[in-house]
Amino acid sequence: MKHLSILAAFLLLPFCLHAEKEIDVYLIGGQSNVTGQGYMRNIPRDYKIDTSVHFYYSKYLNNGKGSERWRELCQASETEDKFGVELSLGTSLKQHFPTREIALIKHGLSGSNLYEQWNPGNRNGEKQGEEYTKWLSTVKTALSQLKQQGYTPIIRAMVWQQGEGDAREIAGMENSRRYGENLKNFILQIRKELQAPDMLFIYGEVMPMKAPRFTGRELVRNAQIAVSEASCSPLSVKNAFLVEGDDLQMRRTDYRTPFPTDDVHLGTFGLLELGERFAKVVYDNSKYW
C-alpha cells in the first residue's frame, strides 16, 4: 500500500508542477493616456515598482528598446523618460494577488482612434485597423513565448484607456456617435479572437476637461457609460467596467511640466492612481478565480 501511495504521488507530480506554472495575463491597449505621459523623474523616490511582475511590450514603445521579449516590469511609453498605467497596475495586482504570477502585455499609440485604427475588421465593409493588428500580433507572440517557457497563460483582463481620438472634431460626429457600438464590438471580438469569453474589460473615463476641439466629448463619455455592465443598456457588456477619471491629476499640474496648458493627458500621479484603480476592479471581480 505504501509503495502504491508513493507511485500515485509520483504520477501526480507533473500535474502539480503544471498548475504551479499558471500565469495570470493582463492586456493593455489604447492611445496617449495608455502609452503614458507621466514622467519617471516625478515618481516619488519611495514608490517601489514590483519587478517580479513579467512585462512584454511592442516594438513601437520605448523606440523599440527592450521590446518584444519578456522582462521585469518597467516603463514603456513613446520614450523611456515617460510611463503609462503599467507600473502601478502591475505593482498593485501583485499586492492583491501575492501568490500569483502576474504578466502584462502592452501596445498603444498616441492619438489613435477606435473607429478605424483599432477596428477589429470583423463587420461587413470594414477592414482591420493597423493598431488592432499590431496589438493582436504583440499579444499572440507574447502568449506563445510564455508557453515556450513552460507557463500556462490565463487571460484575466484587459485595461483600455482610449476615446479622445473618436471625440475629436476631425473624427466627425458620426464616429463619435458610434463609439458605444464600436466599443462593444471591440470587446466581444477580442474575447472571441483570444478565446477568453470571461475576460474582464476595464476602461477609464476620458476627457476630464472640456476642450473646444473635442466636439464629440459628451457622446463618447455617454457611450462609455452605456457599454458598462452596470448600465443595463442595450449596449451593455457583461464584465465591462468603467473606471471614473474626472478627479485624476493632469499633466498640466506636473512638477516642471513642459505642457502647462495640457487639457487631455493625465499626469504622473493621475496615471499611478488610474493603474491602482484598474487593479482594484480586477480584484473586486476575481472571486470566482
Tab-separated table of C-alpha atoms in Angstrom:
chain	number	residue	atom	x	y	z
A	1	MET	CA	0.000	0.000	0.000
A	2	LYS	CA	2.880	2.335	0.902
A	3	HIS	CA	4.504	1.730	-2.477
A	4	LEU	CA	1.208	2.413	-4.252
A	5	SER	CA	0.875	5.751	-2.424
A	6	ILE	CA	4.385	6.760	-3.447
A	7	LEU	CA	3.662	5.760	-7.052
A	8	ALA	CA	0.421	7.745	-7.072
A	9	ALA	CA	2.188	10.814	-5.709
A	10	PHE	CA	4.894	10.456	-8.357
A	11	LEU	CA	2.321	10.208	-11.151
A	12	LEU	CA	0.514	13.312	-9.876
A	13	LEU	CA	3.718	15.350	-9.670
A	14	PRO	CA	3.636	16.597	-13.299
A	15	PHE	CA	0.094	17.873	-12.794
A	16	CYS	CA	1.115	19.731	-9.644
A	17	LEU	CA	4.087	21.269	-11.401
A	18	HIS	CA	1.878	22.253	-14.313
A	19	ALA	CA	-0.569	24.032	-12.002
A	20	GLU	CA	2.302	25.919	-10.377
A	21	LYS	CA	3.289	27.318	-13.775
A	22	GLU	CA	-0.014	29.076	-14.353
A	23	ILE	CA	0.404	32.794	-15.001
A	24	ASP	CA	-2.284	35.486	-14.973
A	25	VAL	CA	-2.113	37.722	-18.046
A	26	TYR	CA	-3.366	41.304	-18.298
A	27	LEU	CA	-3.584	43.124	-21.620
A	28	ILE	CA	-3.097	46.873	-22.103
A	29	GLY	CA	-4.214	48.949	-25.087
A	30	GLY	CA	-5.310	52.428	-26.133
A	31	GLN	CA	-3.973	55.832	-27.059
A	32	SER	CA	-1.851	58.533	-25.395
A	33	ASN	CA	-3.146	58.138	-21.849
A	34	VAL	CA	-2.274	54.439	-22.021
A	35	THR	CA	1.081	54.829	-23.742
A	36	GLY	CA	1.581	57.239	-20.881
A	37	GLN	CA	2.534	60.875	-20.432
A	38	GLY	CA	3.685	60.596	-16.822
A	39	TYR	CA	7.310	61.468	-16.093
A	40	MET	CA	9.653	58.992	-14.463
A	41	ARG	CA	11.520	61.839	-12.755
A	42	ASN	CA	8.357	62.818	-10.870
A	43	ILE	CA	7.602	59.417	-9.341
A	44	PRO	CA	8.232	59.619	-5.575
A	45	ARG	CA	11.502	58.017	-4.511
A	46	ASP	CA	9.720	55.779	-2.025
A	47	TYR	CA	7.441	54.309	-4.715
A	48	LYS	CA	8.561	50.722	-5.243
A	49	ILE	CA	7.886	49.073	-8.606
A	50	ASP	CA	7.356	45.329	-8.221
A	51	THR	CA	9.888	43.908	-10.651
A	52	SER	CA	8.677	40.341	-10.059
A	53	VAL	CA	5.871	41.199	-12.494
A	54	HIS	CA	6.550	39.957	-16.043
A	55	PHE	CA	6.235	42.548	-18.804
A	56	TYR	CA	6.139	42.426	-22.611
A	57	TYR	CA	5.611	45.440	-24.872
A	58	SER	CA	5.541	46.100	-28.600
A	59	LYS	CA	8.439	47.440	-30.650
A	60	TYR	CA	6.507	50.672	-31.111
A	61	LEU	CA	7.146	51.672	-27.483
A	62	ASN	CA	10.406	52.938	-25.926
A	63	ASN	CA	11.633	53.400	-29.509
A	64	GLY	CA	11.848	49.628	-29.650
A	65	LYS	CA	14.485	49.369	-26.909
A	66	GLY	CA	13.967	46.292	-24.732
A	67	SER	CA	10.785	45.363	-26.617
A	68	GLU	CA	9.343	42.085	-27.903
A	69	ARG	CA	10.740	39.985	-25.086
A	70	TRP	CA	9.636	39.124	-21.589
A	71	ARG	CA	11.374	41.214	-18.955
A	72	GLU	CA	10.769	42.618	-15.488
A	73	LEU	CA	8.214	45.402	-15.073
A	74	CYS	CA	9.422	48.785	-16.318
A	75	GLN	CA	8.097	51.891	-18.050
A	76	ALA	CA	7.038	51.685	-21.709
A	77	SER	CA	5.872	54.835	-23.474
A	78	GLU	CA	6.958	56.721	-26.590
A	79	THR	CA	10.252	57.440	-24.831
A	80	GLU	CA	11.910	55.965	-21.759
A	81	ASP	CA	11.506	59.113	-19.661
A	82	LYS	CA	7.716	58.572	-19.557
A	83	PHE	CA	5.394	55.827	-18.328
A	84	GLY	CA	1.793	54.654	-18.506
A	85	VAL	CA	-0.528	52.587	-16.311
A	86	GLU	CA	1.763	49.547	-16.433
A	87	LEU	CA	3.859	50.451	-13.375
A	88	SER	CA	1.060	50.863	-10.830
A	89	LEU	CA	-1.191	48.294	-12.499
A	90	GLY	CA	1.401	45.534	-12.254
A	91	THR	CA	2.588	46.552	-8.796
A	92	SER	CA	-0.963	46.770	-7.416
A	93	LEU	CA	-2.024	43.473	-8.986
A	94	LYS	CA	0.889	41.765	-7.260
A	95	GLN	CA	-0.200	43.305	-3.958
A	96	HIS	CA	-3.738	41.998	-4.466
A	97	PHE	CA	-2.554	38.557	-5.647
A	98	PRO	CA	0.797	37.942	-3.891
A	99	THR	CA	0.845	34.196	-4.620
A	100	ARG	CA	0.054	34.529	-8.333
A	101	GLU	CA	2.450	35.025	-11.228
A	102	ILE	CA	1.481	38.269	-12.981
A	103	ALA	CA	2.216	39.194	-16.609
A	104	LEU	CA	1.364	42.356	-18.557
A	105	ILE	CA	1.297	42.772	-22.353
A	106	LYS	CA	1.137	46.284	-23.808
A	107	HIS	CA	0.730	48.100	-27.100
A	108	GLY	CA	-0.669	51.577	-27.657
A	109	LEU	CA	-0.403	54.576	-29.955
A	110	SER	CA	-0.984	58.203	-29.047
A	111	GLY	CA	-3.791	59.852	-30.987
A	112	SER	CA	-5.233	56.594	-32.307
A	113	ASN	CA	-8.957	56.102	-32.801
A	114	LEU	CA	-11.262	53.122	-32.386
A	115	TYR	CA	-13.428	53.547	-35.470
A	116	GLU	CA	-10.526	52.941	-37.890
A	117	GLN	CA	-7.109	52.273	-36.315
A	118	TRP	CA	-8.351	49.877	-33.605
A	119	ASN	CA	-11.184	48.464	-35.695
A	120	PRO	CA	-11.156	44.614	-35.463
A	121	GLY	CA	-12.424	44.431	-39.051
A	122	ASN	CA	-14.978	41.741	-38.271
A	123	ARG	CA	-18.016	43.545	-39.682
A	124	ASN	CA	-19.102	43.756	-43.311
A	125	GLY	CA	-17.447	46.553	-45.242
A	126	GLU	CA	-14.772	47.219	-42.600
A	127	LYS	CA	-11.115	46.257	-42.536
A	128	GLN	CA	-8.841	45.522	-39.618
A	129	GLY	CA	-7.094	48.617	-38.351
A	130	GLU	CA	-3.325	48.922	-38.139
A	131	GLU	CA	-3.190	49.335	-34.357
A	132	TYR	CA	-5.505	46.394	-33.766
A	133	THR	CA	-3.249	44.276	-35.982
A	134	LYS	CA	-0.122	45.389	-34.112
A	135	TRP	CA	-1.747	44.840	-30.722
A	136	LEU	CA	-3.077	41.397	-31.612
A	137	SER	CA	0.266	40.302	-33.042
A	138	THR	CA	2.016	41.545	-29.895
A	139	VAL	CA	-0.393	39.656	-27.638
A	140	LYS	CA	-0.224	36.395	-29.574
A	141	THR	CA	3.585	36.459	-29.793
A	142	ALA	CA	3.879	37.207	-26.086
A	143	LEU	CA	1.497	34.382	-25.165
A	144	SER	CA	3.410	31.984	-27.409
A	145	GLN	CA	6.661	32.878	-25.679
A	146	LEU	CA	5.096	32.256	-22.272
A	147	LYS	CA	4.021	28.804	-23.399
A	148	GLN	CA	7.527	28.091	-24.687
A	149	GLN	CA	8.816	28.998	-21.231
A	150	GLY	CA	6.549	26.367	-19.699
A	151	TYR	CA	3.779	28.646	-18.478
A	152	THR	CA	0.047	28.178	-18.877
A	153	PRO	CA	-1.200	31.731	-19.537
A	154	ILE	CA	-4.681	32.672	-18.343
A	155	ILE	CA	-6.027	35.929	-19.769
A	156	ARG	CA	-7.740	37.601	-16.822
A	157	ALA	CA	-8.448	41.129	-18.005
A	158	MET	CA	-7.767	43.890	-20.470
A	159	VAL	CA	-7.372	47.539	-19.492
A	160	TRP	CA	-8.185	50.158	-22.087
A	161	GLN	CA	-7.680	53.930	-21.994
A	162	GLN	CA	-8.945	55.476	-25.204
A	163	GLY	CA	-11.710	57.605	-26.693
A	164	GLU	CA	-10.219	61.028	-27.288
A	165	GLY	CA	-9.422	60.088	-30.889
A	166	ASP	CA	-13.105	59.407	-31.519
A	167	ALA	CA	-14.201	62.597	-29.769
A	168	ARG	CA	-12.018	64.940	-31.860
A	169	GLU	CA	-13.655	67.154	-34.454
A	170	ILE	CA	-11.503	65.502	-37.138
A	171	ALA	CA	-13.188	62.164	-36.350
A	172	GLY	CA	-16.585	63.550	-37.325
A	173	MET	CA	-19.698	63.470	-35.163
A	174	GLU	CA	-20.910	60.243	-36.740
A	175	ASN	CA	-17.888	58.363	-35.426
A	176	SER	CA	-18.391	59.969	-32.023
A	177	ARG	CA	-21.995	58.734	-32.041
A	178	ARG	CA	-20.871	55.217	-32.946
A	179	TYR	CA	-18.330	54.930	-30.160
A	180	GLY	CA	-20.547	52.790	-27.944
A	181	GLU	CA	-21.411	50.407	-30.768
A	182	ASN	CA	-17.756	50.222	-31.801
A	183	LEU	CA	-16.512	49.661	-28.263
A	184	LYS	CA	-18.966	46.830	-27.663
A	185	ASN	CA	-17.942	45.164	-30.917
A	186	PHE	CA	-14.270	45.633	-29.994
A	187	ILE	CA	-14.681	43.929	-26.616
A	188	LEU	CA	-16.660	40.985	-27.948
A	189	GLN	CA	-14.296	40.424	-30.867
A	190	ILE	CA	-11.193	40.469	-28.664
A	191	ARG	CA	-12.716	37.883	-26.350
A	192	LYS	CA	-13.614	35.728	-29.335
A	193	GLU	CA	-10.219	36.129	-31.023
A	194	LEU	CA	-8.302	35.219	-27.880
A	195	GLN	CA	-10.779	32.557	-26.754
A	196	ALA	CA	-11.229	34.396	-23.459
A	197	PRO	CA	-15.013	34.760	-23.047
A	198	ASP	CA	-14.798	35.671	-19.354
A	199	MET	CA	-12.030	38.237	-19.727
A	200	LEU	CA	-12.727	41.376	-17.708
A	201	PHE	CA	-12.656	44.569	-19.757
A	202	ILE	CA	-11.791	47.602	-17.653
A	203	TYR	CA	-11.622	51.066	-19.154
A	204	GLY	CA	-11.119	54.586	-17.895
A	205	GLU	CA	-13.339	57.617	-18.257
A	206	VAL	CA	-11.884	60.016	-20.834
A	207	MET	CA	-11.594	63.778	-21.167
A	208	PRO	CA	-11.905	65.068	-17.587
A	209	MET	CA	-11.683	68.599	-19.012
A	210	LYS	CA	-13.783	70.144	-21.739
A	211	ALA	CA	-11.916	71.326	-24.837
A	212	PRO	CA	-13.449	73.016	-27.912
A	213	ARG	CA	-11.680	70.739	-30.412
A	214	PHE	CA	-13.266	67.656	-28.847
A	215	THR	CA	-16.747	68.192	-30.222
A	216	GLY	CA	-17.846	64.605	-29.544
A	217	ARG	CA	-16.701	64.528	-25.912
A	218	GLU	CA	-20.117	64.038	-24.342
A	219	LEU	CA	-21.143	61.441	-26.929
A	220	VAL	CA	-18.057	59.336	-26.201
A	221	ARG	CA	-18.355	59.702	-22.435
A	222	ASN	CA	-22.038	58.728	-22.520
A	223	ALA	CA	-21.174	55.752	-24.718
A	224	GLN	CA	-18.592	54.610	-22.180
A	225	ILE	CA	-21.292	54.567	-19.524
A	226	ALA	CA	-23.719	52.705	-21.794
A	227	VAL	CA	-21.240	49.897	-22.542
A	228	SER	CA	-20.548	49.178	-18.877
A	229	GLU	CA	-22.178	46.151	-17.292
A	230	ALA	CA	-23.760	48.383	-14.647
A	231	SER	CA	-25.727	50.447	-17.186
A	232	CYS	CA	-28.000	47.561	-18.274
A	233	SER	CA	-28.461	49.433	-21.557
A	234	PRO	CA	-28.789	47.800	-24.998
A	235	LEU	CA	-25.029	48.389	-25.397
A	236	SER	CA	-24.144	46.922	-22.008
A	237	VAL	CA	-21.457	44.211	-21.997
A	238	LYS	CA	-21.062	41.654	-19.225
A	239	ASN	CA	-17.833	42.058	-17.242
A	240	ALA	CA	-17.162	45.501	-18.727
A	241	PHE	CA	-16.302	48.066	-16.058
A	242	LEU	CA	-15.902	51.825	-16.386
A	243	VAL	CA	-13.420	53.465	-14.003
A	244	GLU	CA	-14.057	57.078	-13.002
A	245	GLY	CA	-11.335	59.506	-14.014
A	246	ASP	CA	-12.586	63.077	-13.672
A	247	ASP	CA	-10.713	63.563	-10.385
A	248	LEU	CA	-7.359	62.292	-11.650
A	249	GLN	CA	-4.364	64.633	-11.698
A	250	MET	CA	-3.475	66.068	-15.106
A	251	ARG	CA	-0.104	66.605	-16.812
A	252	ARG	CA	-0.661	70.363	-16.766
A	253	THR	CA	-0.038	70.298	-12.998
A	254	ASP	CA	3.021	68.005	-13.063
A	255	TYR	CA	6.193	69.307	-11.462
A	256	ARG	CA	8.166	71.263	-14.071
A	257	THR	CA	5.690	70.229	-16.738
A	258	PRO	CA	6.571	71.257	-20.304
A	259	PHE	CA	2.832	71.357	-21.067
A	260	PRO	CA	1.158	73.738	-18.569
A	261	THR	CA	-1.969	74.075	-20.738
A	262	ASP	CA	-2.457	70.355	-21.485
A	263	ASP	CA	-6.189	69.655	-21.205
A	264	VAL	CA	-6.119	65.996	-22.295
A	265	HIS	CA	-3.383	63.972	-20.643
A	266	LEU	CA	-3.145	62.509	-17.185
A	267	GLY	CA	-0.083	63.402	-15.169
A	268	THR	CA	2.359	61.357	-13.130
A	269	PHE	CA	0.097	60.912	-10.121
A	270	GLY	CA	-3.027	60.599	-12.252
A	271	LEU	CA	-1.549	57.607	-14.067
A	272	LEU	CA	-0.300	55.966	-10.883
A	273	GLU	CA	-3.785	56.287	-9.408
A	274	LEU	CA	-5.502	55.032	-12.573
A	275	GLY	CA	-3.383	51.868	-12.614
A	276	GLU	CA	-4.294	51.223	-8.985
A	277	ARG	CA	-7.985	51.716	-9.746
A	278	PHE	CA	-7.782	49.258	-12.624
A	279	ALA	CA	-6.153	46.692	-10.329
A	280	LYS	CA	-8.808	47.212	-7.655
A	281	VAL	CA	-11.595	46.487	-10.166
A	282	VAL	CA	-9.792	43.287	-11.137
A	283	TYR	CA	-9.516	42.242	-7.501
A	284	ASP	CA	-13.162	43.064	-6.765
A	285	ASN	CA	-14.280	40.812	-9.619
A	286	SER	CA	-11.952	37.869	-9.043
A	287	LYS	CA	-13.996	35.900	-6.535
A	288	TYR	CA	-14.597	33.034	-8.979
A	289	TRP	CA	-10.938	32.581	-9.953
